[in-house]
Amino acid sequence: MILITVLLMSTGLMFLVYPQSITVGSSRQIVERVILSRWVGGSLIAMSCLFLIMGTIQLLDEASHHIGH
């Protein structure tokens, strides 16, 4: 779970940090690529944070279930 989260976060950071590495095209196309790249990067980071939250909640649920039985 941690490996997948690290992979998603690093991919999201790459999309956020390096959106201007492709410079072929008109200025409008470059701006659209940068916006799309930042949106994809932010979405990947948000998904990985939600993945960590859901994993933590699941672990806490399993731990509390074993206490009651």
PDB file of N, CA, C and O in Angstrom:
ATOM      1  N   MET A   1       0.822  -1.183   0.000  1.00  0.00           N
ATOM      2  CA  MET A   1       0.000   0.000   0.000  1.00  0.00           C
ATOM      3  C   MET A   1       0.874   1.257   0.000  1.00  0.00           C
ATOM      4  O   MET A   1       0.583   2.213  -0.714  1.00  0.00           O
ATOM      5  N   ILE A   2       1.932   1.240   0.782  1.00  0.00           N
ATOM      6  CA  ILE A   2       2.802   2.402   0.852  1.00  0.00           C
ATOM      7  C   ILE A   2       3.538   2.596  -0.467  1.00  0.00           C
ATOM      8  O   ILE A   2       3.708   3.725  -0.939  1.00  0.00           O
ATOM      9  N   LEU A   3       3.938   1.496  -1.094  1.00  0.00           N
ATOM     10  CA  LEU A   3       4.645   1.582  -2.376  1.00  0.00           C
ATOM     11  C   LEU A   3       3.750   2.199  -3.460  1.00  0.00           C
ATOM     12  O   LEU A   3       4.200   3.060  -4.225  1.00  0.00           O
ATOM     13  N   ILE A   4       2.509   1.791  -3.506  1.00  0.00           N
ATOM     14  CA  ILE A   4       1.582   2.344  -4.497  1.00  0.00           C
ATOM     15  C   ILE A   4       1.341   3.826  -4.231  1.00  0.00           C
ATOM     16  O   ILE A   4       1.309   4.638  -5.167  1.00  0.00           O
ATOM     17  N   THR A   5       1.211   4.195  -2.972  1.00  0.00           N
ATOM     18  CA  THR A   5       1.004   5.599  -2.625  1.00  0.00           C
ATOM     19  C   THR A   5       2.202   6.450  -2.999  1.00  0.00           C
ATOM     20  O   THR A   5       2.054   7.546  -3.548  1.00  0.00           O
ATOM     21  N   VAL A   6       3.399   5.948  -2.724  1.00  0.00           N
ATOM     22  CA  VAL A   6       4.611   6.683  -3.093  1.00  0.00           C
ATOM     23  C   VAL A   6       4.707   6.813  -4.612  1.00  0.00           C
ATOM     24  O   VAL A   6       5.067   7.876  -5.136  1.00  0.00           O
ATOM     25  N   LEU A   7       4.359   5.769  -5.330  1.00  0.00           N
ATOM     26  CA  LEU A   7       4.385   5.819  -6.793  1.00  0.00           C
ATOM     27  C   LEU A   7       3.387   6.849  -7.332  1.00  0.00           C
ATOM     28  O   LEU A   7       3.721   7.640  -8.219  1.00  0.00           O
ATOM     29  N   LEU A   8       2.173   6.859  -6.796  1.00  0.00           N
ATOM     30  CA  LEU A   8       1.172   7.835  -7.235  1.00  0.00           C
ATOM     31  C   LEU A   8       1.595   9.266  -6.904  1.00  0.00           C
ATOM     32  O   LEU A   8       1.445  10.171  -7.726  1.00  0.00           O
ATOM     33  N   MET A   9       2.134   9.468  -5.706  1.00  0.00           N
ATOM     34  CA  MET A   9       2.553  10.824  -5.324  1.00  0.00           C
ATOM     35  C   MET A   9       3.732  11.300  -6.161  1.00  0.00           C
ATOM     36  O   MET A   9       3.774  12.459  -6.573  1.00  0.00           O
ATOM     37  N   SER A  10       4.691  10.423  -6.437  1.00  0.00           N
ATOM     38  CA  SER A  10       5.831  10.848  -7.246  1.00  0.00           C
ATOM     39  C   SER A  10       5.411  11.146  -8.683  1.00  0.00           C
ATOM     40  O   SER A  10       5.891  12.104  -9.291  1.00  0.00           O
ATOM     41  N   THR A  11       4.488  10.367  -9.217  1.00  0.00           N
ATOM     42  CA  THR A  11       3.984  10.651 -10.560  1.00  0.00           C
ATOM     43  C   THR A  11       3.222  11.970 -10.585  1.00  0.00           C
ATOM     44  O   THR A  11       3.380  12.774 -11.512  1.00  0.00           O
ATOM     45  N   GLY A  12       2.424  12.216  -9.566  1.00  0.00           N
ATOM     46  CA  GLY A  12       1.700  13.479  -9.475  1.00  0.00           C
ATOM     47  C   GLY A  12       2.644  14.670  -9.359  1.00  0.00           C
ATOM     48  O   GLY A  12       2.429  15.711  -9.979  1.00  0.00           O
ATOM     49  N   LEU A  13       3.709  14.517  -8.578  1.00  0.00           N
ATOM     50  CA  LEU A  13       4.694  15.598  -8.464  1.00  0.00           C
ATOM     51  C   LEU A  13       5.409  15.844  -9.779  1.00  0.00           C
ATOM     52  O   LEU A  13       5.711  16.992 -10.123  1.00  0.00           O
ATOM     53  N   MET A  14       5.675  14.783 -10.524  1.00  0.00           N
ATOM     54  CA  MET A  14       6.312  14.965 -11.835  1.00  0.00           C
ATOM     55  C   MET A  14       5.396  15.750 -12.767  1.00  0.00           C
ATOM     56  O   MET A  14       5.860  16.612 -13.511  1.00  0.00           O
ATOM     57  N   PHE A  15       4.116  15.469 -12.740  1.00  0.00           N
ATOM     58  CA  PHE A  15       3.173  16.220 -13.569  1.00  0.00           C
ATOM     59  C   PHE A  15       3.093  17.682 -13.135  1.00  0.00           C
ATOM     60  O   PHE A  15       2.890  18.564 -13.955  1.00  0.00           O
ATOM     61  N   LEU A  16       3.226  17.939 -11.826  1.00  0.00           N
ATOM     62  CA  LEU A  16       3.167  19.314 -11.343  1.00  0.00           C
ATOM     63  C   LEU A  16       4.452  20.084 -11.604  1.00  0.00           C
ATOM     64  O   LEU A  16       4.419  21.264 -11.932  1.00  0.00           O
ATOM     65  N   VAL A  17       5.592  19.425 -11.486  1.00  0.00           N
ATOM     66  CA  VAL A  17       6.874  20.116 -11.564  1.00  0.00           C
ATOM     67  C   VAL A  17       7.344  20.303 -13.000  1.00  0.00           C
ATOM     68  O   VAL A  17       7.880  21.352 -13.352  1.00  0.00           O
ATOM     69  N   TYR A  18       7.145  19.309 -13.860  1.00  0.00           N
ATOM     70  CA  TYR A  18       7.689  19.348 -15.214  1.00  0.00           C
ATOM     71  C   TYR A  18       6.622  19.452 -16.302  1.00  0.00           C
ATOM     72  O   TYR A  18       6.682  18.714 -17.289  1.00  0.00           O
ATOM     73  N   PRO A  19       5.651  20.341 -16.208  1.00  0.00           N
ATOM     74  CA  PRO A  19       4.651  20.389 -17.274  1.00  0.00           C
ATOM     75  C   PRO A  19       5.144  21.094 -18.532  1.00  0.00           C
ATOM     76  O   PRO A  19       4.558  20.952 -19.590  1.00  0.00           O
ATOM     77  N   GLN A  20       6.221  21.874 -18.459  1.00  0.00           N
ATOM     78  CA  GLN A  20       6.672  22.646 -19.603  1.00  0.00           C
ATOM     79  C   GLN A  20       7.831  21.989 -20.333  1.00  0.00           C
ATOM     80  O   GLN A  20       8.511  22.631 -21.123  1.00  0.00           O
ATOM     81  N   SER A  21       8.077  20.711 -20.075  1.00  0.00           N
ATOM     82  CA  SER A  21       9.205  20.048 -20.734  1.00  0.00           C
ATOM     83  C   SER A  21       8.938  19.830 -22.227  1.00  0.00           C
ATOM     84  O   SER A  21       9.861  19.725 -23.012  1.00  0.00           O
ATOM     85  N   ILE A  22       7.672  19.766 -22.621  1.00  0.00           N
ATOM     86  CA  ILE A  22       7.331  19.627 -24.041  1.00  0.00           C
ATOM     87  C   ILE A  22       7.058  21.027 -24.583  1.00  0.00           C
ATOM     88  O   ILE A  22       6.130  21.702 -24.152  1.00  0.00           O
ATOM     89  N   THR A  23       7.881  21.485 -25.514  1.00  0.00           N
ATOM     90  CA  THR A  23       7.737  22.852 -26.012  1.00  0.00           C
ATOM     91  C   THR A  23       7.331  22.902 -27.474  1.00  0.00           C
ATOM     92  O   THR A  23       7.389  23.943 -28.094  1.00  0.00           O
ATOM     93  N   VAL A  24       6.934  21.775 -28.054  1.00  0.00           N
ATOM     94  CA  VAL A  24       6.530  21.748 -29.453  1.00  0.00           C
ATOM     95  C   VAL A  24       5.058  22.132 -29.541  1.00  0.00           C
ATOM     96  O   VAL A  24       4.219  21.558 -28.856  1.00  0.00           O
ATOM     97  N   GLY A  25       4.729  23.103 -30.350  1.00  0.00           N
ATOM     98  CA  GLY A  25       3.351  23.526 -30.535  1.00  0.00           C
ATOM     99  C   GLY A  25       3.205  25.017 -30.333  1.00  0.00           C
ATOM    100  O   GLY A  25       4.150  25.724 -29.976  1.00  0.00           O
ATOM    101  N   SER A  26       2.007  25.477 -30.565  1.00  0.00           N
ATOM    102  CA  SER A  26       1.733  26.903 -30.400  1.00  0.00           C
ATOM    103  C   SER A  26       1.653  27.241 -28.913  1.00  0.00           C
ATOM    104  O   SER A  26       1.595  26.359 -28.054  1.00  0.00           O
ATOM    105  N   SER A  27       1.633  28.518 -28.615  1.00  0.00           N
ATOM    106  CA  SER A  27       1.588  28.932 -27.206  1.00  0.00           C
ATOM    107  C   SER A  27       0.280  28.497 -26.546  1.00  0.00           C
ATOM    108  O   SER A  27       0.266  28.139 -25.370  1.00  0.00           O
ATOM    109  N   ARG A  28      -0.798  28.485 -27.293  1.00  0.00           N
ATOM    110  CA  ARG A  28      -2.079  28.048 -26.734  1.00  0.00           C
ATOM    111  C   ARG A  28      -2.039  26.555 -26.395  1.00  0.00           C
ATOM    112  O   ARG A  28      -2.532  26.137 -25.347  1.00  0.00           O
ATOM    113  N   GLN A  29      -1.439  25.746 -27.278  1.00  0.00           N
ATOM    114  CA  GLN A  29      -1.325  24.320 -27.005  1.00  0.00           C
ATOM    115  C   GLN A  29      -0.446  24.063 -25.786  1.00  0.00           C
ATOM    116  O   GLN A  29      -0.736  23.182 -24.984  1.00  0.00           O
ATOM    117  N   ILE A  30       0.616  24.842 -25.647  1.00  0.00           N
ATOM    118  CA  ILE A  30       1.500  24.675 -24.494  1.00  0.00           C
ATOM    119  C   ILE A  30       0.760  25.022 -23.208  1.00  0.00           C
ATOM    120  O   ILE A  30       0.865  24.309 -22.206  1.00  0.00           O
ATOM    121  N   VAL A  31      -0.011  26.106 -23.223  1.00  0.00           N
ATOM    122  CA  VAL A  31      -0.780  26.500 -22.042  1.00  0.00           C
ATOM    123  C   VAL A  31      -1.810  25.430 -21.696  1.00  0.00           C
ATOM    124  O   VAL A  31      -1.993  25.087 -20.519  1.00  0.00           O
ATOM    125  N   GLU A  32      -2.478  24.860 -22.698  1.00  0.00           N
ATOM    126  CA  GLU A  32      -3.459  23.801 -22.442  1.00  0.00           C
ATOM    127  C   GLU A  32      -2.787  22.560 -21.859  1.00  0.00           C
ATOM    128  O   GLU A  32      -3.341  21.916 -20.962  1.00  0.00           O
ATOM    129  N   ARG A  33      -1.600  22.211 -22.365  1.00  0.00           N
ATOM    130  CA  ARG A  33      -0.864  21.063 -21.817  1.00  0.00           C
ATOM    131  C   ARG A  33      -0.454  21.306 -20.382  1.00  0.00           C
ATOM    132  O   ARG A  33      -0.519  20.397 -19.544  1.00  0.00           O
ATOM    133  N   VAL A  34      -0.028  22.526 -20.074  1.00  0.00           N
ATOM    134  CA  VAL A  34       0.378  22.846 -18.704  1.00  0.00           C
ATOM    135  C   VAL A  34      -0.815  22.753 -17.769  1.00  0.00           C
ATOM    136  O   VAL A  34      -0.718  22.181 -16.672  1.00  0.00           O
ATOM    137  N   ILE A  35      -1.954  23.282 -18.176  1.00  0.00           N
ATOM    138  CA  ILE A  35      -3.156  23.222 -17.334  1.00  0.00           C
ATOM    139  C   ILE A  35      -3.581  21.775 -17.124  1.00  0.00           C
ATOM    140  O   ILE A  35      -3.884  21.361 -15.996  1.00  0.00           O
ATOM    141  N   LEU A  36      -3.605  20.997 -18.188  1.00  0.00           N
ATOM    142  CA  LEU A  36      -3.993  19.586 -18.077  1.00  0.00           C
ATOM    143  C   LEU A  36      -3.001  18.816 -17.215  1.00  0.00           C
ATOM    144  O   LEU A  36      -3.396  18.000 -16.378  1.00  0.00           O
ATOM    145  N   SER A  37      -1.727  19.083 -17.394  1.00  0.00           N
ATOM    146  CA  SER A  37      -0.705  18.392 -16.620  1.00  0.00           C
ATOM    147  C   SER A  37      -0.834  18.703 -15.139  1.00  0.00           C
ATOM    148  O   SER A  37      -0.722  17.815 -14.291  1.00  0.00           O
ATOM    149  N   ARG A  38      -1.077  19.959 -14.798  1.00  0.00           N
ATOM    150  CA  ARG A  38      -1.246  20.327 -13.392  1.00  0.00           C
ATOM    151  C   ARG A  38      -2.508  19.716 -12.806  1.00  0.00           C
ATOM    152  O   ARG A  38      -2.522  19.306 -11.646  1.00  0.00           O
ATOM    153  N   TRP A  39      -3.561  19.632 -13.605  1.00  0.00           N
ATOM    154  CA  TRP A  39      -4.798  19.025 -13.128  1.00  0.00           C
ATOM    155  C   TRP A  39      -4.600  17.532 -12.857  1.00  0.00           C
ATOM    156  O   TRP A  39      -5.041  17.021 -11.833  1.00  0.00           O
ATOM    157  N   VAL A  40      -3.912  16.855 -13.762  1.00  0.00           N
ATOM    158  CA  VAL A  40      -3.651  15.423 -13.583  1.00  0.00           C
ATOM    159  C   VAL A  40      -2.746  15.201 -12.363  1.00  0.00           C
ATOM    160  O   VAL A  40      -2.978  14.302 -11.553  1.00  0.00           O
ATOM    161  N   GLY A  41      -1.718  16.034 -12.213  1.00  0.00           N
ATOM    162  CA  GLY A  41      -0.818  15.897 -11.071  1.00  0.00           C
ATOM    163  C   GLY A  41      -1.530  16.126  -9.751  1.00  0.00           C
ATOM    164  O   GLY A  41      -1.351  15.354  -8.795  1.00  0.00           O
ATOM    165  N   GLY A  42      -2.353  17.154  -9.689  1.00  0.00           N
ATOM    166  CA  GLY A  42      -3.112  17.406  -8.468  1.00  0.00           C
ATOM    167  C   GLY A  42      -4.091  16.294  -8.151  1.00  0.00           C
ATOM    168  O   GLY A  42      -4.280  15.927  -6.993  1.00  0.00           O
ATOM    169  N   SER A  43      -4.703  15.739  -9.182  1.00  0.00           N
ATOM    170  CA  SER A  43      -5.650  14.634  -8.985  1.00  0.00           C
ATOM    171  C   SER A  43      -4.940  13.391  -8.462  1.00  0.00           C
ATOM    172  O   SER A  43      -5.461  12.707  -7.570  1.00  0.00           O
ATOM    173  N   LEU A  44      -3.763  13.101  -8.988  1.00  0.00           N
ATOM    174  CA  LEU A  44      -3.014  11.938  -8.505  1.00  0.00           C
ATOM    175  C   LEU A  44      -2.603  12.106  -7.048  1.00  0.00           C
ATOM    176  O   LEU A  44      -2.676  11.154  -6.257  1.00  0.00           O
ATOM    177  N   ILE A  45      -2.177  13.293  -6.680  1.00  0.00           N
ATOM    178  CA  ILE A  45      -1.793  13.528  -5.294  1.00  0.00           C
ATOM    179  C   ILE A  45      -3.006  13.438  -4.379  1.00  0.00           C
ATOM    180  O   ILE A  45      -2.939  12.848  -3.296  1.00  0.00           O
ATOM    181  N   ALA A  46      -4.135  13.989  -4.805  1.00  0.00           N
ATOM    182  CA  ALA A  46      -5.358  13.912  -4.002  1.00  0.00           C
ATOM    183  C   ALA A  46      -5.815  12.462  -3.846  1.00  0.00           C
ATOM    184  O   ALA A  46      -6.222  12.048  -2.749  1.00  0.00           O
ATOM    185  N   MET A  47      -5.737  11.683  -4.921  1.00  0.00           N
ATOM    186  CA  MET A  47      -6.135  10.274  -4.838  1.00  0.00           C
ATOM    187  C   MET A  47      -5.227   9.496  -3.897  1.00  0.00           C
ATOM    188  O   MET A  47      -5.690   8.638  -3.143  1.00  0.00           O
ATOM    189  N   SER A  48      -3.931   9.779  -3.929  1.00  0.00           N
ATOM    190  CA  SER A  48      -3.028   9.055  -3.044  1.00  0.00           C
ATOM    191  C   SER A  48      -3.263   9.441  -1.582  1.00  0.00           C
ATOM    192  O   SER A  48      -3.171   8.583  -0.694  1.00  0.00           O
ATOM    193  N   CYS A  49      -3.592  10.708  -1.318  1.00  0.00           N
ATOM    194  CA  CYS A  49      -3.925  11.111   0.056  1.00  0.00           C
ATOM    195  C   CYS A  49      -5.199  10.414   0.522  1.00  0.00           C
ATOM    196  O   CYS A  49      -5.271   9.938   1.662  1.00  0.00           O
ATOM    197  N   LEU A  50      -6.207  10.354  -0.338  1.00  0.00           N
ATOM    198  CA  LEU A  50      -7.435   9.636   0.015  1.00  0.00           C
ATOM    199  C   LEU A  50      -7.178   8.143   0.210  1.00  0.00           C
ATOM    200  O   LEU A  50      -7.772   7.513   1.080  1.00  0.00           O
ATOM    201  N   PHE A  51      -6.258   7.587  -0.573  1.00  0.00           N
ATOM    202  CA  PHE A  51      -5.881   6.179  -0.427  1.00  0.00           C
ATOM    203  C   PHE A  51      -5.270   5.943   0.946  1.00  0.00           C
ATOM    204  O   PHE A  51      -5.582   4.949   1.620  1.00  0.00           O
ATOM    205  N   LEU A  52      -4.407   6.844   1.403  1.00  0.00           N
ATOM    206  CA  LEU A  52      -3.812   6.722   2.737  1.00  0.00           C
ATOM    207  C   LEU A  52      -4.865   6.863   3.831  1.00  0.00           C
ATOM    208  O   LEU A  52      -4.846   6.114   4.815  1.00  0.00           O
ATOM    209  N   ILE A  53      -5.790   7.782   3.670  1.00  0.00           N
ATOM    210  CA  ILE A  53      -6.843   7.968   4.670  1.00  0.00           C
ATOM    211  C   ILE A  53      -7.727   6.734   4.753  1.00  0.00           C
ATOM    212  O   ILE A  53      -8.040   6.249   5.850  1.00  0.00           O
ATOM    213  N   MET A  54      -8.122   6.195   3.610  1.00  0.00           N
ATOM    214  CA  MET A  54      -8.973   4.999   3.615  1.00  0.00           C
ATOM    215  C   MET A  54      -8.238   3.800   4.208  1.00  0.00           C
ATOM    216  O   MET A  54      -8.834   3.000   4.934  1.00  0.00           O
ATOM    217  N   GLY A  55      -6.963   3.656   3.913  1.00  0.00           N
ATOM    218  CA  GLY A  55      -6.180   2.566   4.495  1.00  0.00           C
ATOM    219  C   GLY A  55      -6.066   2.687   6.003  1.00  0.00           C
ATOM    220  O   GLY A  55      -6.169   1.700   6.743  1.00  0.00           O
ATOM    221  N   THR A  56      -5.870   3.906   6.488  1.00  0.00           N
ATOM    222  CA  THR A  56      -5.785   4.127   7.929  1.00  0.00           C
ATOM    223  C   THR A  56      -7.118   3.825   8.604  1.00  0.00           C
ATOM    224  O   THR A  56      -7.155   3.183   9.660  1.00  0.00           O
ATOM    225  N   ILE A  57      -8.209   4.273   7.998  1.00  0.00           N
ATOM    226  CA  ILE A  57      -9.532   3.989   8.564  1.00  0.00           C
ATOM    227  C   ILE A  57      -9.800   2.486   8.583  1.00  0.00           C
ATOM    228  O   ILE A  57     -10.350   1.952   9.554  1.00  0.00           O
ATOM    229  N   GLN A  58      -9.386   1.784   7.537  1.00  0.00           N
ATOM    230  CA  GLN A  58      -9.601   0.336   7.502  1.00  0.00           C
ATOM    231  C   GLN A  58      -8.782  -0.360   8.581  1.00  0.00           C
ATOM    232  O   GLN A  58      -9.280  -1.275   9.250  1.00  0.00           O
ATOM    233  N   LEU A  59      -7.545   0.064   8.778  1.00  0.00           N
ATOM    234  CA  LEU A  59      -6.725  -0.537   9.834  1.00  0.00           C
ATOM    235  C   LEU A  59      -7.310  -0.270  11.212  1.00  0.00           C
ATOM    236  O   LEU A  59      -7.316  -1.160  12.080  1.00  0.00           O
ATOM    237  N   LEU A  60      -7.800   0.930  11.449  1.00  0.00           N
ATOM    238  CA  LEU A  60      -8.428   1.236  12.733  1.00  0.00           C
ATOM    239  C   LEU A  60      -9.702   0.431  12.938  1.00  0.00           C
ATOM    240  O   LEU A  60      -9.995  -0.014  14.057  1.00  0.00           O
ATOM    241  N   ASP A  61     -10.467   0.214  11.881  1.00  0.00           N
ATOM    242  CA  ASP A  61     -11.687  -0.582  11.978  1.00  0.00           C
ATOM    243  C   ASP A  61     -11.361  -2.030  12.320  1.00  0.00           C
ATOM    244  O   ASP A  61     -12.019  -2.642  13.166  1.00  0.00           O
ATOM    245  N   GLU A  62     -10.346  -2.582  11.678  1.00  0.00           N
ATOM    246  CA  GLU A  62      -9.950  -3.958  11.980  1.00  0.00           C
ATOM    247  C   GLU A  62      -9.433  -4.090  13.408  1.00  0.00           C
ATOM    248  O   GLU A  62      -9.732  -5.058  14.096  1.00  0.00           O
ATOM    249  N   ALA A  63      -8.678  -3.097  13.860  1.00  0.00           N
ATOM    250  CA  ALA A  63      -8.154  -3.143  15.221  1.00  0.00           C
ATOM    251  C   ALA A  63      -9.283  -3.044  16.254  1.00  0.00           C
ATOM    252  O   ALA A  63      -9.269  -3.751  17.263  1.00  0.00           O
ATOM    253  N   SER A  64     -10.263  -2.197  16.009  1.00  0.00           N
ATOM    254  CA  SER A  64     -11.365  -2.063  16.967  1.00  0.00           C
ATOM    255  C   SER A  64     -12.273  -3.279  16.932  1.00  0.00           C
ATOM    256  O   SER A  64     -12.887  -3.628  17.940  1.00  0.00           O
ATOM    257  N   HIS A  65     -12.380  -3.940  15.804  1.00  0.00           N
ATOM    258  CA  HIS A  65     -13.217  -5.138  15.712  1.00  0.00           C
ATOM    259  C   HIS A  65     -12.614  -6.273  16.531  1.00  0.00           C
ATOM    260  O   HIS A  65     -13.336  -7.030  17.177  1.00  0.00           O
ATOM    261  N   HIS A  66     -11.297  -6.405  16.544  1.00  0.00           N
ATOM    262  CA  HIS A  66     -10.654  -7.478  17.306  1.00  0.00           C
ATOM    263  C   HIS A  66     -10.739  -7.226  18.810  1.00  0.00           C
ATOM    264  O   HIS A  66     -10.712  -8.157  19.582  1.00  0.00           O
ATOM    265  N   ILE A  67     -10.873  -5.976  19.224  1.00  0.00           N
ATOM    266  CA  ILE A  67     -10.968  -5.671  20.635  1.00  0.00           C
ATOM    267  C   ILE A  67     -12.303  -6.150  21.194  1.00  0.00           C
ATOM    268  O   ILE A  67     -12.373  -6.688  22.300  1.00  0.00           O
ATOM    269  N   GLY A  68     -13.365  -5.997  20.433  1.00  0.00           N
ATOM    270  CA  GLY A  68     -14.690  -6.353  20.909  1.00  0.00           C
ATOM    271  C   GLY A  68     -14.960  -7.852  20.982  1.00  0.00           C
ATOM    272  O   GLY A  68     -15.854  -8.292  21.676  1.00  0.00           O
ATOM    273  N   HIS A  69     -14.185  -8.667  20.275  1.00  0.00           N
ATOM    274  CA  HIS A  69     -14.473 -10.114  20.255  1.00  0.00           C
ATOM    275  C   HIS A  69     -13.425 -10.864  20.990  1.00  0.00           C
ATOM    276  O   HIS A  69     -12.462 -11.283  20.705  1.00  0.00           O
TER     277      HIS A  69
END
